Coordinates of C-alpha atoms and ligand atoms in Angstrom, one line a residue:
M286 CA 143.9 112.2 72.1
L287 CA 146.2 111.5 75.0
V288 CA 143.7 113.1 77.3
A289 CA 140.9 110.9 75.9
D290 CA 143.0 107.8 76.5
E291 CA 143.7 108.8 80.0
L292 CA 140.0 109.4 80.6
L293 CA 139.3 106.0 79.2
K294 CA 141.9 104.4 81.4
G295 CA 140.4 106.1 84.4
K296 CA 136.9 104.9 83.2
I297 CA 135.6 108.5 83.4
P298 CA 132.1 108.8 82.0
G299 CA 131.4 111.4 79.3
A300 CA 131.2 112.0 75.6
E301 CA 135.0 111.6 75.1
T302 CA 135.0 108.1 76.5
G303 CA 131.5 107.0 75.5
I304 CA 131.1 105.7 79.1
S305 CA 127.7 106.2 80.7
V306 CA 126.7 105.5 84.3
R307 CA 123.5 103.4 84.7
K308 CA 121.7 102.8 87.9
S309 CA 121.1 99.3 89.1
I310 CA 121.2 97.2 92.3
C311 CA 123.0 94.3 93.7
T312 CA 120.8 91.4 94.7
I313 CA 123.4 88.8 95.6
C314 CA 122.2 88.7 99.2
D315 CA 118.9 89.2 101.0
P316 CA 116.0 91.7 100.2
Q317 CA 116.8 93.8 103.3
T318 CA 120.1 95.0 101.7
Q319 CA 120.2 95.2 97.9
C320 CA 122.8 97.9 97.6
G321 CA 122.6 100.5 94.9
L322 CA 125.0 100.1 92.0
D323 CA 126.5 102.6 89.6
V324 CA 127.3 100.5 86.5
Y325 CA 129.8 102.2 84.1
V326 CA 128.9 101.0 80.6
K327 CA 130.8 101.3 77.4
D328 CA 129.7 99.6 74.2
E329 CA 127.1 97.7 76.2
I330 CA 129.8 96.2 78.5
A331 CA 130.0 97.0 82.2
V332 CA 133.5 98.3 82.6
K333 CA 133.3 99.3 86.2
V334 CA 130.9 98.9 89.1
E335 CA 130.7 101.2 92.2
G336 CA 128.3 101.6 95.1
S337 CA 125.7 104.2 94.3
K338 CA 125.9 107.2 96.7
E339 CA 122.4 108.2 95.6
N340 CA 121.0 105.1 97.3
P341 CA 120.0 106.1 100.8
H342 CA 120.2 102.6 102.2
S343 CA 123.7 101.5 101.1
Q344 CA 125.1 105.1 100.7
G345 CA 127.7 104.1 98.2
T346 CA 129.0 101.0 100.2
L347 CA 129.4 97.5 98.7
C348 CA 130.5 94.3 100.4
S349 CA 133.1 92.2 98.7
K350 CA 130.4 90.2 96.8
G351 CA 128.8 93.4 95.4
A352 CA 132.3 94.8 94.5
A353 CA 132.9 91.6 92.5
T354 CA 129.8 92.1 90.4
R355 CA 131.7 92.1 87.1
Q356 CA 133.5 88.9 87.9
Y357 CA 130.1 87.3 88.7
V358 CA 128.2 88.6 85.7
Y359 CA 130.9 88.0 83.1
H360 CA 132.1 84.6 84.6
T361 CA 132.7 82.2 81.8
D362 CA 130.9 79.4 83.8
R363 CA 127.5 81.1 83.3
I364 CA 124.8 78.9 81.8
K365 CA 124.5 80.3 78.3
T366 CA 121.4 78.7 76.8
P367 CA 118.4 76.6 77.9
L368 CA 119.6 73.0 78.3
K369 CA 118.0 69.6 78.1
R370 CA 119.5 66.7 79.9
I371 CA 120.7 63.9 77.7
G372 CA 122.8 61.8 80.1
D373 CA 122.0 60.2 83.4
K374 CA 120.8 62.4 86.2
G375 CA 123.9 64.0 87.8
S376 CA 126.1 63.3 84.7
G377 CA 126.1 66.9 83.6
E378 CA 125.4 65.9 80.0
F379 CA 123.1 68.4 78.4
Q380 CA 122.3 69.7 74.9
P381 CA 121.4 73.3 74.2
I382 CA 117.8 73.9 73.1
S383 CA 115.7 76.9 72.2
W384 CA 113.6 78.9 74.7
D385 CA 110.5 77.8 72.8
E386 CA 111.3 74.2 73.1
A387 CA 112.3 74.5 76.7
L388 CA 109.3 76.4 77.9
D389 CA 106.9 74.3 75.8
T390 CA 108.4 71.2 77.3
V391 CA 108.1 72.6 80.8
A392 CA 104.5 73.7 80.3
E393 CA 103.4 70.4 78.8
K394 CA 105.0 68.3 81.5
L395 CA 103.6 70.4 84.4
N396 CA 100.1 70.4 82.8
N397 CA 100.4 66.6 82.3
H398 CA 101.2 66.1 86.0
K399 CA 98.3 68.4 86.9
A400 CA 95.9 66.4 84.8
K401 CA 97.2 63.0 86.1
S402 CA 97.9 63.6 89.8
G403 CA 96.4 67.1 90.6
P404 CA 98.2 70.5 90.6
E405 CA 99.5 69.8 94.1
S406 CA 101.8 67.2 92.7
V407 CA 103.9 70.1 91.3
I408 CA 106.1 72.1 93.6
F409 CA 107.2 75.7 92.7
F410 CA 110.4 76.4 94.6
A411 CA 112.5 79.5 95.2
G412 CA 116.0 79.0 96.6
Y413 CA 118.8 81.4 96.2
T414 CA 116.9 84.0 94.2
K415 CA 114.5 86.2 96.2
W416 CA 113.3 89.1 94.1
M417 CA 110.8 87.1 92.0
R418 CA 109.2 85.2 94.9
L419 CA 105.9 87.0 94.8
L420 CA 105.6 86.2 91.1
L421 CA 106.4 82.5 91.7
H422 CA 104.0 82.3 94.6
R423 CA 101.1 83.5 92.4
L424 CA 102.2 81.2 89.6
A425 CA 101.9 78.2 92.0
H426 CA 98.4 79.2 93.2
S427 CA 97.1 80.2 89.8
F428 CA 98.3 76.7 88.6
G429 CA 96.3 75.3 91.5
S430 CA 99.2 74.1 93.6
P431 CA 99.4 75.0 97.3
N432 CA 103.1 74.1 97.1
Y433 CA 104.9 77.3 96.8
C434 CA 108.1 76.5 98.9
T435 CA 111.3 78.3 99.6
E436 CA 114.6 77.8 101.5
S437 CA 113.1 80.0 104.2
S438 CA 111.6 77.0 105.9
T439 CA 114.8 77.0 108.0
C440 CA 115.5 80.7 107.7
M441 CA 113.8 84.1 107.9
R442 CA 110.2 82.7 108.0
A443 CA 111.1 80.4 110.8
M444 CA 112.5 83.4 112.7
A445 CA 109.3 85.3 112.0
M446 CA 107.3 82.4 113.5
A447 CA 108.9 83.1 116.9
W448 CA 108.0 86.8 116.6
N449 CA 104.4 85.8 115.7
L450 CA 104.1 83.3 118.6
V451 CA 105.3 85.9 121.2
F452 CA 104.0 89.2 119.8
G453 CA 101.8 88.4 116.8
T454 CA 103.9 90.8 114.6
P455 CA 107.7 91.1 114.0
A456 CA 109.4 94.3 115.1
G457 CA 112.7 95.6 113.8
P458 CA 115.5 97.1 115.9
D459 CA 115.6 100.9 116.1
I460 CA 119.3 101.0 116.3
K461 CA 119.7 104.8 115.7
N462 CA 117.7 105.6 118.9
A463 CA 118.8 102.6 121.1
A464 CA 120.9 103.0 124.2
C465 CA 121.7 99.3 124.1
V466 CA 121.6 96.7 121.3
L467 CA 121.4 93.0 121.9
V468 CA 122.7 91.4 118.8
W469 CA 121.6 87.8 118.6
S470 CA 123.9 85.7 116.3
A471 CA 124.2 88.3 113.6
N472 CA 127.4 89.5 111.9
P473 CA 126.6 92.1 109.3
F474 CA 130.3 92.9 108.8
Y475 CA 130.6 90.0 106.4
S476 CA 127.4 90.3 104.5
N477 CA 125.4 93.5 105.2
T478 CA 127.5 96.7 104.8
C479 CA 124.4 98.9 105.1
L480 CA 123.7 97.7 108.6
T481 CA 127.4 97.6 109.6
S482 CA 127.8 101.3 109.2
R483 CA 124.7 102.0 111.3
L484 CA 126.1 99.7 114.1
M485 CA 129.4 101.5 114.0
D486 CA 127.8 104.9 114.1
A487 CA 125.8 103.8 117.2
K488 CA 128.9 102.5 118.8
E489 CA 130.7 105.8 118.3
L490 CA 127.8 107.6 119.9
G491 CA 128.1 105.4 123.0
T492 CA 125.4 102.7 122.5
K493 CA 126.1 99.6 124.5
F494 CA 126.4 96.3 122.6
I495 CA 125.8 92.8 123.8
V496 CA 126.6 90.2 121.1
V497 CA 125.5 86.6 121.3
D498 CA 127.6 84.5 119.0
P499 CA 129.6 81.3 119.2
R500 CA 132.3 82.9 117.1
L501 CA 134.5 85.9 117.7
T502 CA 133.3 88.0 114.7
P503 CA 134.0 91.7 114.0
T504 CA 130.5 92.4 115.5
A505 CA 131.4 90.4 118.6
A506 CA 134.7 92.2 118.8
M507 CA 133.0 95.6 119.2
A508 CA 130.7 94.3 121.9
D509 CA 130.7 95.5 125.5
I510 CA 129.8 92.0 126.4
H511 CA 130.3 89.0 124.1
L512 CA 128.3 85.9 125.1
Q513 CA 130.2 83.2 123.3
L514 CA 127.7 80.4 123.7
K515 CA 127.8 76.8 122.4
P516 CA 125.9 76.6 119.1
G517 CA 122.3 75.8 119.6
T518 CA 122.0 76.7 123.3
D519 CA 120.4 80.1 122.6
G520 CA 117.2 79.3 124.5
A521 CA 119.1 78.3 127.6
L522 CA 121.1 81.6 127.5
A523 CA 117.9 83.7 127.0
L524 CA 116.1 81.9 129.9
G525 CA 119.2 82.4 132.1
M526 CA 119.1 86.1 131.3
A527 CA 115.4 86.2 132.0
N528 CA 116.0 84.4 135.4
V529 CA 118.4 87.3 136.4
I530 CA 116.0 90.0 135.2
I531 CA 113.0 88.6 137.0
N532 CA 114.9 87.6 140.3
E533 CA 116.5 91.0 140.5
G534 CA 113.2 92.8 139.8
L535 CA 114.6 94.5 136.7
Y536 CA 111.6 93.6 134.5
D537 CA 109.0 96.1 133.3
Q538 CA 106.3 95.2 135.8
A539 CA 103.7 97.5 134.4
F540 CA 104.1 96.2 130.8
V541 CA 104.1 92.6 132.0
A542 CA 101.0 93.1 134.2
E543 CA 99.0 94.9 131.5
H544 CA 100.1 93.4 128.2
T545 CA 101.3 89.8 128.7
H546 CA 99.7 86.4 129.0
G547 CA 101.2 83.5 131.1
F548 CA 103.8 85.4 133.1
N549 CA 103.5 83.2 136.2
E550 CA 104.0 80.0 134.3
Y551 CA 106.9 81.6 132.3
R552 CA 108.4 82.7 135.6
E553 CA 108.2 79.1 137.0
Y554 CA 109.9 77.8 133.8
V555 CA 112.6 80.5 133.9
S556 CA 113.3 79.7 137.6
L557 CA 114.9 76.4 136.4
F558 CA 117.5 78.4 134.5
T559 CA 119.7 79.8 137.2
P560 CA 122.8 81.6 135.8
E561 CA 124.9 78.6 137.0
Y562 CA 122.6 76.1 135.2
A563 CA 122.5 78.3 132.0
A564 CA 126.3 78.5 132.2
E565 CA 126.5 74.7 132.3
L566 CA 124.3 74.4 129.3
T567 CA 125.7 77.3 127.2
G568 CA 129.4 77.5 128.2
V569 CA 129.0 81.2 128.9
P570 CA 130.2 82.1 132.4
A571 CA 127.4 82.8 134.9
D572 CA 128.8 86.2 135.8
K573 CA 128.7 87.2 132.1
I574 CA 125.1 86.1 131.8
C575 CA 124.2 88.2 134.8
A576 CA 126.1 91.2 133.5
A577 CA 124.4 91.0 130.1
A578 CA 121.0 90.5 131.6
R579 CA 121.5 93.6 133.8
M580 CA 122.8 95.7 130.9
Y581 CA 120.0 94.8 128.6
A582 CA 117.3 95.3 131.3
V583 CA 118.4 98.6 132.7
T584 CA 119.9 100.4 129.7
K585 CA 116.8 102.0 128.2
P586 CA 115.7 101.8 125.4
A587 CA 117.2 98.6 124.2
A588 CA 116.9 97.0 120.8
F589 CA 117.0 93.3 120.0
M590 CA 118.7 92.5 116.6
P591 CA 118.3 88.9 115.5
S592 CA 119.6 87.2 112.4
A593 CA 117.4 85.3 110.0
A594 CA 119.8 82.4 109.7
P595 CA 122.0 80.7 112.4
V596 CA 119.5 80.2 115.3
V597 CA 116.8 78.7 113.1
H598 CA 119.3 76.4 111.4
H599 CA 119.1 74.4 114.6
T600 CA 116.3 71.9 115.3
N601 CA 115.0 73.9 118.2
G602 CA 115.4 77.3 116.5
V603 CA 111.9 78.7 116.8
Q604 CA 111.8 77.9 120.5
N605 CA 115.3 79.3 121.0
Y606 CA 114.2 82.5 119.4
R607 CA 111.0 82.5 121.3
A608 CA 112.9 82.5 124.5
A609 CA 115.2 85.3 123.3
M610 CA 112.4 87.5 122.0
S611 CA 110.6 87.1 125.3
L612 CA 113.3 89.3 126.8
I613 CA 111.9 92.2 124.7
A614 CA 108.5 91.7 126.4
L615 CA 110.1 91.3 129.8
T616 CA 111.9 94.6 129.5
G617 CA 109.0 96.5 127.8
N618 CA 111.1 97.3 124.7
Y619 CA 108.4 96.4 122.2
D620 CA 107.2 99.0 119.7
I621 CA 109.0 101.9 121.3
P622 CA 111.6 104.3 119.8
G623 CA 115.0 102.8 120.4
G624 CA 113.6 99.4 121.1
N625 CA 111.9 97.1 118.5
I626 CA 109.5 99.0 116.3
V627 CA 106.5 97.5 114.4
M628 CA 106.4 98.7 110.8
P629 CA 103.8 97.6 108.3
K630 CA 105.5 95.4 105.6
G631 CA 105.6 96.7 102.1
Y632 CA 106.8 95.2 98.9
L633 CA 108.7 92.0 99.5
Q634 CA 108.3 92.4 103.3
V635 CA 110.4 95.6 103.4
S636 CA 108.8 98.5 105.4
S637 CA 109.1 101.5 103.2
G638 CA 106.4 103.9 104.3
F639 CA 103.6 102.6 102.0
S640 CA 101.2 99.7 101.7
T641 CA 101.1 97.2 98.8
R642 CA 98.9 94.3 97.7
D643 CA 101.7 91.7 98.0
H644 CA 99.6 89.2 99.9
E645 CA 96.5 89.6 97.6
F646 CA 98.8 89.2 94.6
A647 CA 100.5 86.0 95.9
M648 CA 97.2 84.4 97.1
S649 CA 95.5 84.1 93.7
K650 CA 93.8 81.0 95.1
A651 CA 92.9 80.6 98.8
W652 CA 94.2 77.7 100.9
D653 CA 90.8 76.1 101.3
E654 CA 90.5 75.8 97.5
M655 CA 93.6 73.6 97.2
A656 CA 95.0 70.4 98.7
P657 CA 96.9 70.5 102.0
R658 CA 100.4 71.9 101.7
V659 CA 103.6 69.8 101.8
G660 CA 104.3 69.5 105.5
Q661 CA 100.9 70.4 106.7
Q662 CA 100.4 67.3 108.8
R663 CA 103.9 67.2 110.4
F664 CA 104.2 71.0 110.7
P665 CA 100.7 72.4 111.3
L666 CA 102.0 75.4 113.2
W667 CA 104.1 76.4 110.2
C668 CA 101.1 76.3 108.0
D669 CA 99.0 78.3 110.5
L670 CA 101.6 81.1 110.5
V671 CA 103.4 81.0 107.1
D672 CA 101.9 81.3 103.6
E673 CA 104.2 78.6 102.2
G674 CA 104.7 74.8 102.2
Q675 CA 107.3 73.5 104.6
S676 CA 110.2 72.6 102.4
M677 CA 111.9 70.3 104.9
D678 CA 109.1 67.8 104.3
I679 CA 109.6 67.7 100.5
P680 CA 112.0 64.7 100.6
R681 CA 109.7 62.6 102.8
Q682 CA 106.7 63.2 100.6
I683 CA 108.6 62.5 97.4
V684 CA 109.7 59.1 98.8
S685 CA 106.5 58.1 100.6
G686 CA 103.9 59.6 98.2
T687 CA 101.7 60.5 101.1
P688 CA 99.3 62.2 101.5
Y689 CA 99.7 62.5 97.8
P690 CA 102.5 62.1 95.2
I691 CA 105.0 64.8 94.3
N692 CA 106.0 64.3 90.7
A693 CA 107.6 67.5 89.6
I694 CA 109.5 70.6 90.9
M695 CA 109.8 73.9 89.0
A696 CA 112.7 75.5 90.9
F697 CA 114.6 78.8 90.8
G698 CA 118.0 78.6 92.3
M699 CA 117.5 75.3 94.1
N700 CA 120.6 74.1 95.9
Y701 CA 120.2 70.7 97.6
R702 CA 122.9 71.5 100.1
M703 CA 120.4 73.9 101.7
W704 CA 118.6 70.9 103.2
P705 CA 119.6 69.1 106.3
D706 CA 120.7 65.6 105.2
S707 CA 121.7 67.1 101.8
E708 CA 122.8 63.8 100.3
G709 CA 119.5 62.2 101.3
F710 CA 117.6 65.0 99.6
L711 CA 119.7 64.6 96.5
E712 CA 118.7 60.9 96.3
T713 CA 115.0 61.9 96.5
L714 CA 115.5 64.5 93.7
K715 CA 116.5 61.6 91.5
K716 CA 113.0 60.0 92.0
L717 CA 111.2 63.0 90.5
D718 CA 109.6 62.5 87.2
F719 CA 110.4 66.0 86.1
F720 CA 112.7 68.7 87.5
V721 CA 113.5 72.1 86.2
N722 CA 116.1 74.5 87.7
V723 CA 116.7 78.1 86.8
D724 CA 120.2 79.4 87.7
L725 CA 123.1 81.5 86.5
F726 CA 125.6 78.7 87.0
M727 CA 125.6 74.9 86.4
T728 CA 125.4 73.9 90.1
D729 CA 125.6 70.3 91.2
T730 CA 121.8 70.5 91.7
C731 CA 121.2 71.7 88.1
K732 CA 123.0 68.5 87.0
Y733 CA 120.0 66.5 88.2
A734 CA 117.4 68.6 86.4
D735 CA 115.7 67.6 83.2
I736 CA 115.7 71.2 81.9
V737 CA 118.0 74.0 83.0
L738 CA 117.2 77.6 82.2
P739 CA 119.7 80.4 82.2
A740 CA 118.8 83.3 84.4
S741 CA 120.1 86.8 84.0
S742 CA 121.7 88.8 86.9
S743 CA 120.3 92.0 88.5
I744 CA 122.2 94.3 86.2
E745 CA 120.7 92.6 83.1
R746 CA 117.1 93.0 84.2
S747 CA 114.4 95.4 85.5
E748 CA 113.5 95.1 89.1
L749 CA 111.4 96.9 91.7
R750 CA 113.1 97.5 95.1
C751 CA 112.1 99.3 98.2
Y752 CA 114.1 100.5 101.2
P753 CA 113.4 101.3 104.8
Q754 CA 114.4 104.9 104.2
N755 CA 111.0 105.3 102.4
Y756 CA 112.7 105.0 99.1
I757 CA 111.8 103.1 95.9
I758 CA 113.5 102.2 92.6
F759 CA 112.5 100.4 89.5
T760 CA 115.7 99.6 87.7
Q761 CA 116.2 99.2 84.0
P762 CA 118.8 96.8 82.6
A763 CA 122.2 98.4 82.7
I764 CA 123.4 95.9 80.1
E765 CA 121.5 93.6 77.8
P766 CA 121.0 90.0 79.2
L767 CA 124.2 88.1 78.4
Y768 CA 124.2 85.0 76.1
D769 CA 120.6 83.6 75.9
S770 CA 119.7 84.4 79.6
R771 CA 116.4 85.8 80.7
S772 CA 115.0 87.6 83.7
D773 CA 113.3 85.3 86.2
A774 CA 110.2 87.5 85.8
D775 CA 110.2 87.0 82.0
I776 CA 110.5 83.2 82.5
I777 CA 107.5 83.2 85.0
F778 CA 105.2 85.3 82.8
E779 CA 106.1 83.3 79.7
L780 CA 105.5 80.1 81.5
A781 CA 102.1 81.3 82.8
R782 CA 101.1 82.0 79.2
R783 CA 102.1 78.6 78.0
L784 CA 100.5 76.9 81.0
K785 CA 97.2 78.6 79.8
L786 CA 96.4 79.8 83.3
K787 CA 94.0 82.5 82.3
D788 CA 95.2 84.7 85.0
P789 CA 94.4 88.4 84.2
L790 CA 97.5 89.7 86.0
F791 CA 99.9 87.3 84.3
D792 CA 98.1 88.1 81.0
A793 CA 98.6 91.8 81.6
G794 CA 102.4 91.5 81.9
Y795 CA 105.1 92.2 84.5
E796 CA 104.9 96.0 84.7
A797 CA 101.1 95.9 84.8
A798 CA 101.2 93.4 87.6
L799 CA 103.6 95.6 89.6
D800 CA 101.2 98.5 89.0
W801 CA 98.4 96.4 90.5
I802 CA 100.6 95.6 93.6
L803 CA 101.6 99.2 94.0
E804 CA 98.1 100.7 93.5
P805 CA 97.4 101.3 97.3
A806 CA 100.6 103.5 97.4
G807 CA 99.5 105.6 94.4
L808 CA 102.8 104.7 92.6
T809 CA 103.2 103.5 89.1
I810 CA 106.0 101.9 87.2
G811 CA 105.6 104.6 84.5
E812 CA 106.4 107.3 87.1
L813 CA 109.3 105.3 88.6
K814 CA 110.9 104.8 85.2
K815 CA 111.3 108.5 84.9
R816 CA 113.6 108.4 88.0
P817 CA 116.2 105.8 87.1
G818 CA 118.1 106.4 90.4
G819 CA 114.9 105.9 92.5
M820 CA 112.8 108.3 94.5
S821 CA 111.6 109.1 98.0
I822 CA 108.1 108.0 98.8
P823 CA 105.7 111.0 98.8
N824 CA 103.8 111.3 102.1
P825 CA 105.1 108.1 103.8
I826 CA 103.0 106.5 106.4
K827 CA 103.9 107.9 109.8
Q828 CA 104.5 105.4 112.6
E829 CA 103.1 105.8 116.1
A830 CA 104.8 104.0 119.0
R831 CA 102.9 101.4 121.2
K832 CA 100.3 100.6 118.5
Y833 CA 99.2 97.7 120.7
L834 CA 97.4 100.3 123.0
Q835 CA 94.8 100.6 120.3
G836 CA 94.2 97.1 119.1
G837 CA 96.2 94.8 121.3
F838 CA 98.6 92.2 119.9
K839 CA 97.8 89.9 117.0
T840 CA 98.0 86.7 119.2
P841 CA 95.1 84.4 120.2
T842 CA 94.9 86.2 123.6
G843 CA 95.5 89.7 122.2
K844 CA 98.5 90.0 124.6
V845 CA 102.1 89.2 124.4
E846 CA 102.2 85.4 125.0
F847 CA 104.9 84.1 127.3
V848 CA 102.8 80.9 127.2
S849 CA 101.8 80.4 123.6
K850 CA 98.2 79.5 122.9
M851 CA 99.2 78.5 119.3
L852 CA 101.8 76.0 120.7
E853 CA 99.5 74.8 123.3
K854 CA 97.0 73.7 120.6
Y855 CA 99.6 71.2 119.3
S856 CA 101.1 70.3 122.7
Q857 CA 99.5 66.9 122.8
S858 CA 99.5 66.0 119.1
H859 CA 103.0 67.2 118.2
G860 CA 104.7 67.7 121.6
Y861 CA 105.2 71.4 121.3
D862 CA 106.3 73.1 124.5
S863 CA 104.3 76.2 125.2
Y864 CA 105.7 76.7 128.8
S865 CA 102.1 76.0 130.0
A866 CA 101.8 74.5 133.5
S867 CA 100.4 71.2 132.2
R868 CA 103.2 70.9 129.7
L869 CA 105.8 71.9 132.3
R870 CA 104.9 69.0 134.5
E871 CA 105.7 66.6 131.7
L872 CA 109.2 68.0 131.1
P873 CA 112.2 66.1 132.6
C874 CA 113.5 69.3 134.2
A875 CA 110.1 69.7 136.0
K876 CA 111.4 67.4 138.8
L877 CA 113.5 70.4 139.9
H878 CA 110.3 72.2 140.7
E879 CA 108.7 72.1 144.1
K880 CA 105.7 74.1 143.2
L881 CA 104.0 74.4 139.8
P882 CA 101.1 76.7 139.2
E883 CA 97.7 74.9 139.1
Ligands
SF4_1126 S1 125.5 93.5 101.1 FE1 126.9 92.8 99.4 S2 125.9 91.1 98.4 FE2 124.4 92.2 99.7 S3 123.3 93.5 98.3 FE3 125.0 94.7 99.3 S4 126.8 94.5 97.9 FE4 125.3 92.9 97.3

């Protein structure tokens, strides 16, 4: 008996204690991490949570957020039932209602707006929560709305735009094989333990680190060179480094000659940014800029590691990243081992050694069958490159009603503080006729919703997740959904039914829809369920280096674009700077030039 008590106190799994270990994942942060969890369950209560050593990506590690899973899941502030607002917007006065009443109300309201003002008058928005985005995207299109929007309008998608403008395809850092890593404003020590351990392993093996960050973070502290720039001056720093690399003849002349477009104009532009001028703009001493440029250019191979967030949170973020990513082209580090490698994207954008039908699933209706997206007029390049509306234009369109009214938002995890001018956006939310927010907690944004729906956490639901180690898992709920909460996926599928969308994949159900997405990989949910801890992908797609030698680059010129054709297209109408000679002449700094290319 005493032994059993001690086993229980120690939360040791087994028949004596009745504790079982169930496999799950943490999804508190982005889809590139999603650490494996071992959830110790007794009497349907999670009594302990540990990092799962079986998960090849996180290898048993958890950050402080994942380690606090039980505090998060069992927090008494969780929304417990569907709620209907009965007080003024923002008052926080709600009354509990049933799921049937909540979902019927939502379906009726959205269909009414569709009938009255067109399906485009309804926005489907994903904020904090990411795992269900593919499902929400299809829901929007099947409803007939082009307005699937996310918080990524100033985040990862915006960073991907810079990749697409320069190379046509993003490329991830091959840290394991790199001799030098240029970390651009990323600090995985605070939010991505999986990546942190890889950086520390590389450091121990002698990899050089250059870290660009306004703050002295743990990542910056391990750098050989820390470039502590003024926030938002990333472009000037990158152009200053390019200036040194070109002037000292350290660039990859063969790669530049054979595979790039617009080098002469780029060189002219870069010539403005002497180390001294870049130092003046960025606050980084000129000698450090020179040292970093030389280290990155001559230490081969070198990987470039950006972050999805801080750089593109500035107004000039895409251009700043475009300047920084041009350094990869200049040094010939694109799509080579130890540099930045192009991997085909799999489920939820994660490269996992197999192909999926994500895009086909999301795009149940083509763009030309629907109205223009939110932001299409003001941000045409966004709409050329990203399969989403531009969320930053939502407040303007709610207020102006042009080019058409926005009457309703069906949101998952919306937080108005993710918008620039947050308070201004909050005011526009008040103008909506109908607003739904799905969340775990009663956030300030939820208080403005007409209906609030309680979401369950990752350990209370089933979820498909893939990892770059060619690994896949389909989790089962480790515990039953708490209170009256539901999985986001269940909410979406149930809503699709009540909206009467007549979409065969929504009609087929969540697992059948996943089977359809996974079909090119030859994987099925049925098979995955037999392996609760996940499995390695059989026969993963092998990756060749320098794939551009076969088909070129997915840019308008088929080459790496120092001068961007896509930006040039909107140079006159929207003032985008492509570095082209004609645009260069119009810039205030052009007076510094004596000669510009004709
Ligand atoms: S890094 Fe932290 S928050 Fe992100 S998935 Fe892992 S444990 Fe969760």
